[in-house]
Tab-separated table of N, CA and C in Angstrom:
chain	number	residue	atom	x	y	z
X	700	UNK	N	26.404	-0.675	22.881
X	700	UNK	CA	26.009	0.305	21.886
X	700	UNK	C	26.120	-0.269	20.480
X	701	UNK	N	27.028	-1.221	20.272
X	701	UNK	CA	27.177	-1.824	18.952
X	701	UNK	C	25.925	-2.606	18.577
X	702	UNK	N	25.225	-3.140	19.568
X	702	UNK	CA	23.996	-3.885	19.300
X	702	UNK	C	22.888	-2.952	18.801
X	703	UNK	N	22.871	-1.713	19.278
X	703	UNK	CA	21.856	-0.744	18.883
X	703	UNK	C	22.044	-0.296	17.432
X	704	UNK	N	23.235	-0.407	16.868
X	704	UNK	CA	23.501	0.057	15.520
X	704	UNK	C	22.934	-0.884	14.456
X	705	UNK	N	22.686	-2.151	14.795
X	705	UNK	CA	22.116	-3.100	13.850
X	705	UNK	C	20.592	-3.035	13.934
X	706	UNK	N	19.952	-3.041	12.769
X	706	UNK	CA	18.502	-2.954	12.726
X	706	UNK	C	17.980	-3.913	11.677
X	707	UNK	N	17.045	-4.768	12.075
X	707	UNK	CA	16.450	-5.748	11.157
X	707	UNK	C	15.436	-5.059	10.248
X	708	UNK	N	15.263	-5.605	9.036
X	708	UNK	CA	14.341	-5.011	8.067
X	708	UNK	C	12.891	-5.099	8.541
X	709	UNK	N	12.502	-6.194	9.182
X	709	UNK	CA	11.116	-6.291	9.637
X	709	UNK	C	10.808	-5.245	10.707
X	710	UNK	N	11.757	-5.002	11.595
X	710	UNK	CA	11.552	-3.994	12.629
X	710	UNK	C	11.540	-2.593	12.017
X	711	UNK	N	12.373	-2.351	11.017
X	711	UNK	CA	12.413	-1.044	10.356
X	711	UNK	C	11.099	-0.755	9.626
X	712	UNK	N	10.573	-1.739	8.889
X	712	UNK	CA	9.319	-1.544	8.164
X	712	UNK	C	8.152	-1.306	9.122
X	713	UNK	N	8.194	-1.918	10.278
X	713	UNK	CA	7.186	-1.676	11.295
X	713	UNK	C	7.357	-0.279	11.895
X	714	UNK	N	8.602	0.116	12.160
X	714	UNK	CA	8.868	1.408	12.808
X	714	UNK	C	8.490	2.587	11.914
X	715	UNK	N	8.652	2.443	10.597
X	715	UNK	CA	8.311	3.553	9.697
X	715	UNK	C	6.872	3.469	9.201
X	716	UNK	N	6.104	2.565	9.793
X	716	UNK	CA	4.661	2.451	9.572
X	716	UNK	C	4.271	1.973	8.180
X	717	UNK	N	5.101	1.157	7.551
X	717	UNK	CA	4.704	0.514	6.300
X	717	UNK	C	3.737	-0.624	6.630
X	718	UNK	N	4.026	-1.345	7.722
X	718	UNK	CA	3.165	-2.425	8.188
X	718	UNK	C	2.644	-2.098	9.581
X	719	UNK	N	1.428	-2.564	9.870
X	719	UNK	CA	0.778	-2.258	11.136
X	719	UNK	C	1.419	-2.982	12.310
X	720	UNK	N	1.859	-4.228	12.084
X	720	UNK	CA	2.511	-4.983	13.152
X	720	UNK	C	3.840	-5.530	12.642
X	721	UNK	N	4.697	-5.854	13.576
X	721	UNK	CA	5.988	-6.408	13.197
X	721	UNK	C	5.828	-7.811	12.613
X	722	UNK	N	4.856	-8.564	13.100
X	722	UNK	CA	4.645	-9.904	12.561
X	722	UNK	C	4.169	-9.847	11.106
X	723	UNK	N	3.388	-8.828	10.727
X	723	UNK	CA	3.000	-8.657	9.320
X	723	UNK	C	4.221	-8.336	8.460
X	724	UNK	N	5.124	-7.534	8.982
X	724	UNK	CA	6.351	-7.216	8.255
X	724	UNK	C	7.214	-8.462	8.083
X	725	UNK	N	7.288	-9.288	9.118
X	725	UNK	CA	8.051	-10.529	9.052
X	725	UNK	C	7.452	-11.476	8.014
X	726	UNK	N	6.135	-11.612	8.021
X	726	UNK	CA	5.465	-12.483	7.051
X	726	UNK	C	5.678	-11.985	5.620
X	727	UNK	N	5.658	-10.676	5.429
X	727	UNK	CA	5.884	-10.113	4.092
X	727	UNK	C	7.295	-10.445	3.603
X	728	UNK	N	8.267	-10.375	4.486
X	728	UNK	CA	9.646	-10.719	4.110
X	728	UNK	C	9.753	-12.200	3.763
X	729	UNK	N	9.134	-13.051	4.571
X	729	UNK	CA	9.182	-14.492	4.325
X	729	UNK	C	8.480	-14.870	3.028
X	730	UNK	N	7.426	-14.125	2.675
X	730	UNK	CA	6.653	-14.427	1.469
X	730	UNK	C	7.281	-13.840	0.207
X	731	UNK	N	8.373	-13.099	0.358
X	731	UNK	CA	9.054	-12.545	-0.808
X	731	UNK	C	8.471	-11.241	-1.310
X	732	UNK	N	7.748	-10.535	-0.465
X	732	UNK	CA	7.160	-9.267	-0.874
X	732	UNK	C	8.036	-8.069	-0.544
X	733	UNK	N	9.200	-8.307	0.044
X	733	UNK	CA	10.168	-7.246	0.318
X	733	UNK	C	11.455	-7.628	-0.402
X	734	UNK	N	11.930	-6.731	-1.265
X	734	UNK	CA	13.113	-7.042	-2.083
X	734	UNK	C	14.154	-5.940	-1.971
X	735	UNK	N	15.406	-6.350	-2.041
X	735	UNK	CA	16.536	-5.428	-2.093
X	735	UNK	C	17.293	-5.744	-3.371
X	736	UNK	N	17.358	-4.790	-4.279
X	736	UNK	CA	18.020	-4.973	-5.583
X	736	UNK	C	17.428	-6.159	-6.341
X	737	UNK	N	16.120	-6.337	-6.250
X	737	UNK	CA	15.441	-7.405	-6.972
X	737	UNK	C	15.529	-8.773	-6.317
X	738	UNK	N	16.211	-8.896	-5.210
X	738	UNK	CA	16.367	-10.175	-4.519
X	738	UNK	C	15.503	-10.206	-3.260
X	739	UNK	N	14.847	-11.346	-3.014
X	739	UNK	CA	14.093	-11.519	-1.770
X	739	UNK	C	15.055	-11.470	-0.599
X	740	UNK	N	14.600	-10.905	0.502
X	740	UNK	CA	15.460	-10.834	1.684
X	740	UNK	C	14.741	-11.450	2.879
X	741	UNK	N	15.523	-11.888	3.833
X	741	UNK	CA	14.996	-12.476	5.061
X	741	UNK	C	14.600	-11.366	6.029
X	742	UNK	N	13.714	-11.666	6.972
X	742	UNK	CA	13.326	-10.653	7.969
X	742	UNK	C	14.495	-10.192	8.834
X	743	UNK	N	15.536	-11.002	8.928
X	743	UNK	CA	16.673	-10.648	9.782
X	743	UNK	C	17.746	-9.857	9.038
X	744	UNK	N	17.503	-9.486	7.785
X	744	UNK	CA	18.489	-8.715	7.020
X	744	UNK	C	18.726	-7.362	7.695
X	745	UNK	N	19.962	-6.921	7.672
X	745	UNK	CA	20.341	-5.679	8.328
X	745	UNK	C	20.093	-4.498	7.383
X	746	UNK	N	19.475	-3.451	7.909
X	746	UNK	CA	19.156	-2.249	7.132
X	746	UNK	C	20.334	-1.289	7.195
X	747	UNK	N	20.651	-0.685	6.047
X	747	UNK	CA	21.710	0.329	5.980
X	747	UNK	C	21.137	1.581	5.329
X	748	UNK	N	21.630	2.729	5.729
X	748	UNK	CA	21.197	3.990	5.134
X	748	UNK	C	21.599	3.988	3.661
X	749	UNK	N	20.666	4.351	2.789
X	749	UNK	CA	20.915	4.381	1.353
X	749	UNK	C	20.374	3.175	0.618
X	750	UNK	N	19.967	2.120	1.313
X	750	UNK	CA	19.389	0.944	0.663
X	750	UNK	C	18.029	1.310	0.057
X	751	UNK	N	17.729	0.692	-1.090
X	751	UNK	CA	16.442	0.907	-1.755
X	751	UNK	C	15.688	-0.420	-1.743
X	752	UNK	N	14.491	-0.416	-1.149
X	752	UNK	CA	13.678	-1.618	-1.014
X	752	UNK	C	12.400	-1.486	-1.836
X	753	UNK	N	11.973	-2.617	-2.420
X	753	UNK	CA	10.675	-2.693	-3.091
X	753	UNK	C	9.758	-3.485	-2.160
X	754	UNK	N	8.656	-2.858	-1.761
X	754	UNK	CA	7.736	-3.467	-0.817
X	754	UNK	C	6.371	-3.608	-1.486
X	755	UNK	N	5.835	-4.837	-1.505
X	755	UNK	CA	4.496	-5.086	-2.028
X	755	UNK	C	3.575	-5.358	-0.854
X	756	UNK	N	2.499	-4.594	-0.798
X	756	UNK	CA	1.545	-4.738	0.299
X	756	UNK	C	0.165	-4.792	-0.324
X	757	UNK	N	-0.338	-6.005	-0.537
X	757	UNK	CA	-1.598	-6.174	-1.246
X	757	UNK	C	-1.380	-5.830	-2.709
X	758	UNK	N	-2.177	-4.898	-3.231
X	758	UNK	CA	-1.981	-4.465	-4.615
X	758	UNK	C	-1.094	-3.227	-4.694
X	759	UNK	N	-0.767	-2.681	-3.546
X	759	UNK	CA	0.081	-1.486	-3.495
X	759	UNK	C	1.545	-1.886	-3.540
X	760	UNK	N	2.319	-1.212	-4.384
X	760	UNK	CA	3.759	-1.449	-4.472
X	760	UNK	C	4.477	-0.144	-4.170
X	761	UNK	N	5.447	-0.202	-3.267
X	761	UNK	CA	6.201	0.985	-2.885
X	761	UNK	C	7.682	0.739	-3.105
X	762	UNK	N	8.391	1.787	-3.473
X	762	UNK	CA	9.842	1.770	-3.554
X	762	UNK	C	10.316	2.809	-2.559
X	763	UNK	N	11.068	2.366	-1.540
X	763	UNK	CA	11.519	3.285	-0.504
X	763	UNK	C	13.029	3.251	-0.376
X	764	UNK	N	13.590	4.405	-0.053
X	764	UNK	CA	15.026	4.514	0.209
X	764	UNK	C	15.203	4.888	1.672
X	765	UNK	N	16.104	4.195	2.357
X	765	UNK	CA	16.348	4.433	3.777
X	765	UNK	C	17.147	5.726	3.918
X	766	UNK	N	16.593	6.697	4.638
X	766	UNK	CA	17.272	7.967	4.881
X	766	UNK	C	17.902	7.976	6.265
X	767	UNK	N	17.165	7.430	7.229
X	767	UNK	CA	17.629	7.398	8.612
X	767	UNK	C	17.064	6.152	9.277
X	768	UNK	N	17.811	5.565	10.181
X	768	UNK	CA	17.338	4.372	10.881
X	768	UNK	C	16.383	4.767	11.993
X	769	UNK	N	15.350	3.949	12.180
X	769	UNK	CA	14.364	4.182	13.223
X	769	UNK	C	14.193	2.887	14.004
X	770	UNK	N	14.533	2.906	15.282
X	770	UNK	CA	14.492	1.699	16.102
X	770	UNK	C	13.143	1.509	16.776
X	771	UNK	N	12.397	2.592	16.978
X	771	UNK	CA	11.105	2.515	17.653
X	771	UNK	C	10.032	3.128	16.778
X	772	UNK	N	8.813	2.640	16.935
X	772	UNK	CA	7.677	3.167	16.177
X	772	UNK	C	7.326	4.551	16.710
X	773	UNK	N	7.205	5.510	15.808
X	773	UNK	CA	6.905	6.878	16.201
X	773	UNK	C	5.664	7.364	15.466
X	774	UNK	N	5.343	8.640	15.654
X	774	UNK	CA	4.183	9.195	14.970
X	774	UNK	C	4.447	9.290	13.468
X	775	UNK	N	3.388	9.451	12.707
X	775	UNK	CA	3.471	9.389	11.247
X	775	UNK	C	4.397	10.446	10.629
X	776	UNK	N	4.322	11.725	11.013
X	776	UNK	CA	5.221	12.704	10.397
X	776	UNK	C	6.700	12.390	10.631
X	777	UNK	N	7.029	11.904	11.811
X	777	UNK	CA	8.412	11.531	12.106
X	777	UNK	C	8.812	10.314	11.282
X	778	UNK	N	7.904	9.344	11.158
X	778	UNK	CA	8.193	8.131	10.394
X	778	UNK	C	8.414	8.458	8.918
X	779	UNK	N	7.662	9.406	8.380
X	779	UNK	CA	7.826	9.792	6.970
X	779	UNK	C	9.190	10.410	6.701
X	780	UNK	N	9.795	11.017	7.706
X	780	UNK	CA	11.110	11.631	7.521
X	780	UNK	C	12.239	10.600	7.542
X	781	UNK	N	11.946	9.368	7.939
X	781	UNK	CA	12.976	8.327	8.041
X	781	UNK	C	13.240	7.619	6.716
X	782	UNK	N	12.361	7.814	5.710
X	782	UNK	CA	12.565	7.192	4.400
X	782	UNK	C	12.087	8.127	3.307
X	783	UNK	N	12.569	7.862	2.088
X	783	UNK	CA	12.162	8.632	0.922
X	783	UNK	C	11.357	7.710	0.017
X	784	UNK	N	10.161	8.142	-0.370
X	784	UNK	CA	9.289	7.346	-1.223
X	784	UNK	C	9.681	7.583	-2.676
X	785	UNK	N	10.208	6.545	-3.348
X	785	UNK	CA	10.645	6.641	-4.737
X	785	UNK	C	9.659	5.981	-5.696
X	786	UNK	N	8.449	5.695	-5.226
X	786	UNK	CA	7.444	5.039	-6.052
X	786	UNK	C	7.094	5.936	-7.237
X	787	UNK	N	7.099	5.383	-8.472
X	787	UNK	CA	6.722	6.199	-9.635
X	787	UNK	C	5.296	6.737	-9.485
X	788	UNK	N	5.069	7.993	-9.899
X	788	UNK	CA	3.742	8.595	-9.710
X	788	UNK	C	2.620	7.855	-10.434
X	789	UNK	N	2.916	7.260	-11.597
X	789	UNK	CA	1.849	6.561	-12.316
X	789	UNK	C	1.351	5.347	-11.541
X	790	UNK	N	2.235	4.678	-10.790
X	790	UNK	CA	1.793	3.551	-9.960
X	790	UNK	C	0.969	4.035	-8.774
X	791	UNK	N	1.364	5.141	-8.182
X	791	UNK	CA	0.640	5.680	-7.032
X	791	UNK	C	-0.756	6.111	-7.445
X	792	UNK	N	-0.871	6.838	-8.551
X	792	UNK	CA	-2.176	7.312	-8.994
X	792	UNK	C	-3.030	6.157	-9.503
X	793	UNK	N	-2.420	5.149	-10.116
X	793	UNK	CA	-3.170	3.990	-10.580
X	793	UNK	C	-3.794	3.238	-9.429
X	794	UNK	N	-3.074	3.127	-8.321
X	794	UNK	CA	-3.591	2.441	-7.139
X	794	UNK	C	-4.768	3.214	-6.555
X	795	UNK	N	-4.635	4.531	-6.459
X	795	UNK	CA	-5.688	5.335	-5.858
X	795	UNK	C	-6.926	5.382	-6.745
X	796	UNK	N	-6.740	5.454	-8.068
X	796	UNK	CA	-7.893	5.578	-8.953
X	796	UNK	C	-8.677	4.272	-9.074
X	797	UNK	N	-8.089	3.165	-8.673
X	797	UNK	CA	-8.764	1.883	-8.757
X	797	UNK	C	-9.998	1.847	-7.858
X	798	UNK	N	-9.967	2.590	-6.779
X	798	UNK	CA	-11.067	2.578	-5.833
X	798	UNK	C	-12.110	3.651	-6.116
X	799	UNK	N	-11.872	4.465	-7.110
X	799	UNK	CA	-12.810	5.533	-7.423
X	799	UNK	C	-13.589	5.175	-8.681
X	800	UNK	N	-14.678	4.451	-8.505
X	800	UNK	CA	-15.547	4.081	-9.613
X	800	UNK	C	-16.416	5.286	-9.960
X	801	UNK	N	-16.918	5.339	-11.172
X	801	UNK	CA	-17.781	6.468	-11.516
X	801	UNK	C	-19.032	6.471	-10.641
X	802	UNK	N	-19.363	7.634	-10.158
X	802	UNK	CA	-20.522	7.782	-9.288
X	802	UNK	C	-21.669	8.326	-10.123
X	803	UNK	N	-22.768	7.613	-10.088
X	803	UNK	CA	-23.946	8.029	-10.841
X	803	UNK	C	-24.824	8.875	-9.939
X	804	UNK	N	-25.040	10.135	-10.331
X	804	UNK	CA	-25.861	11.038	-9.532
X	804	UNK	C	-26.986	11.582	-10.388
X	805	UNK	N	-28.097	11.788	-9.749
X	805	UNK	CA	-29.238	12.406	-10.420
X	805	UNK	C	-29.437	13.792	-9.835
X	806	UNK	N	-29.980	14.653	-10.653
X	806	UNK	CA	-30.271	16.002	-10.184
X	806	UNK	C	-31.340	15.952	-9.112
X	807	UNK	N	-31.182	16.819	-8.138
X	807	UNK	CA	-32.144	16.875	-7.042
X	807	UNK	C	-33.495	17.353	-7.586
X	808	UNK	N	-34.540	16.636	-7.211
X	808	UNK	CA	-35.881	17.017	-7.636
X	808	UNK	C	-36.282	16.478	-8.996
X	809	UNK	N	-35.456	15.628	-9.599
X	809	UNK	CA	-35.792	15.102	-10.927
X	809	UNK	C	-36.727	13.898	-10.851
X	810	UNK	N	-37.061	13.468	-9.664
X	810	UNK	CA	-38.012	12.370	-9.510
X	810	UNK	C	-37.369	11.010	-9.674
X	811	UNK	N	-38.214	9.998	-9.730
X	811	UNK	CA	-37.718	8.628	-9.876
X	811	UNK	C	-37.233	8.405	-11.292
X	812	UNK	N	-36.258	7.518	-11.473
X	812	UNK	CA	-35.795	7.224	-12.830
X	812	UNK	C	-36.858	6.479	-13.639
X	813	UNK	N	-36.910	6.797	-14.918
X	813	UNK	CA	-37.818	6.091	-15.814
X	813	UNK	C	-37.181	4.775	-16.222
X	814	UNK	N	-37.947	3.949	-16.971
X	814	UNK	CA	-37.381	2.690	-17.456
X	814	UNK	C	-36.193	2.952	-18.363
X	815	UNK	N	-36.272	3.991	-19.173
X	815	UNK	CA	-35.173	4.335	-20.083
X	815	UNK	C	-33.930	4.726	-19.280
X	816	UNK	N	-34.122	5.545	-18.230
X	816	UNK	CA	-32.996	5.927	-17.373
X	816	UNK	C	-32.364	4.699	-16.734
X	817	UNK	N	-33.184	3.773	-16.288
X	817	UNK	CA	-32.682	2.565	-15.642
X	817	UNK	C	-31.864	1.724	-16.618
X	818	UNK	N	-32.324	1.587	-17.849
X	818	UNK	CA	-31.572	0.825	-18.859
X	818	UNK	C	-30.223	1.472	-19.139
X	819	UNK	N	-30.196	2.801	-19.213
X	819	UNK	CA	-28.933	3.508	-19.446
X	819	UNK	C	-27.971	3.309	-18.275
X	820	UNK	N	-28.500	3.351	-17.065
X	820	UNK	CA	-27.673	3.129	-15.877
X	820	UNK	C	-27.110	1.713	-15.868
X	821	UNK	N	-27.957	0.736	-16.175
X	821	UNK	CA	-27.495	-0.650	-16.225
X	821	UNK	C	-26.447	-0.838	-17.309
X	822	UNK	N	-26.577	-0.122	-18.411
X	822	UNK	CA	-25.586	-0.207	-19.483
X	822	UNK	C	-24.239	0.339	-19.044
X	823	UNK	N	-24.250	1.396	-18.227
X	823	UNK	CA	-22.995	1.970	-17.726
X	823	UNK	C	-22.299	1.030	-16.757
X	824	UNK	N	-23.074	0.406	-15.904
X	824	UNK	CA	-22.497	-0.508	-14.923
X	824	UNK	C	-21.952	-1.745	-15.613
X	825	UNK	N	-22.528	-2.118	-16.735
X	825	UNK	CA	-21.986	-3.227	-17.511
X	825	UNK	C	-22.299	-4.594	-16.959
X	826	UNK	N	-23.405	-4.728	-16.274
X	826	UNK	CA	-23.814	-6.030	-15.778
X	826	UNK	C	-22.944	-6.562	-14.650
X	827	UNK	N	-22.357	-5.665	-13.846
X	827	UNK	CA	-21.507	-6.119	-12.749
X	827	UNK	C	-22.287	-6.922	-11.711
X	828	UNK	N	-23.566	-6.639	-11.571
X	828	UNK	CA	-24.339	-7.280	-10.520
X	828	UNK	C	-25.228	-8.395	-11.040
X	829	UNK	N	-25.097	-8.753	-12.291
X	829	UNK	CA	-25.887	-9.847	-12.843
X	829	UNK	C	-25.421	-11.168	-12.252
X	830	UNK	N	-26.345	-12.079	-12.075
X	830	UNK	CA	-25.992	-13.400	-11.554
X	830	UNK	C	-25.329	-14.218	-12.665
X	831	UNK	N	-24.333	-14.989	-12.283
X	831	UNK	CA	-23.646	-15.842	-13.252
X	831	UNK	C	-24.480	-17.078	-13.526
X	832	UNK	N	-24.502	-17.468	-14.793
X	832	UNK	CA	-25.252	-18.665	-15.173
X	832	UNK	C	-24.282	-19.826	-15.305
X	833	UNK	N	-24.696	-20.994	-14.857
X	833	UNK	CA	-23.831	-22.174	-14.928
X	833	UNK	C	-23.994	-22.900	-16.234
C-alpha cells in the first residue's frame, strides 16, 4: 500500500488529462515545460497535495494546484475535480482570442464585391496572403 501512495508527476499530468499520453507528459517534463516553484522537475518527481505546478503546452500556459491525487485516467469531470486551475484570466482569454480572427461577412443578397470592396477587404487583412519577395 505504501507504493500506491507515491505518484509521479508525469503520470499525474496524464491522469488529470493535461496531456493526451503519458509519454507526452514525460517529454514535457524532460524539456523543462513543467515547473514547481520556478524550478524544472524530472518526470519521476513525486506529487504532493497542495503543490502548485506551471505547465506549458504549446502556447498555452497553465498554473495548477494539486487538490487530490489521481492514479488512473478518468473521465473529464472527475479529472477536473482533482486539481484547481490557478491560471490568470488574462492569459486564458488571450490564448482563446488568438484563434478568433475578425470574420468578414457580407449581407445576404448584396451581390459580388466591387473592386472598391475588394481593396477595402485586402486593406483589413493587411497583406497576410501576399507572396514574399526575395
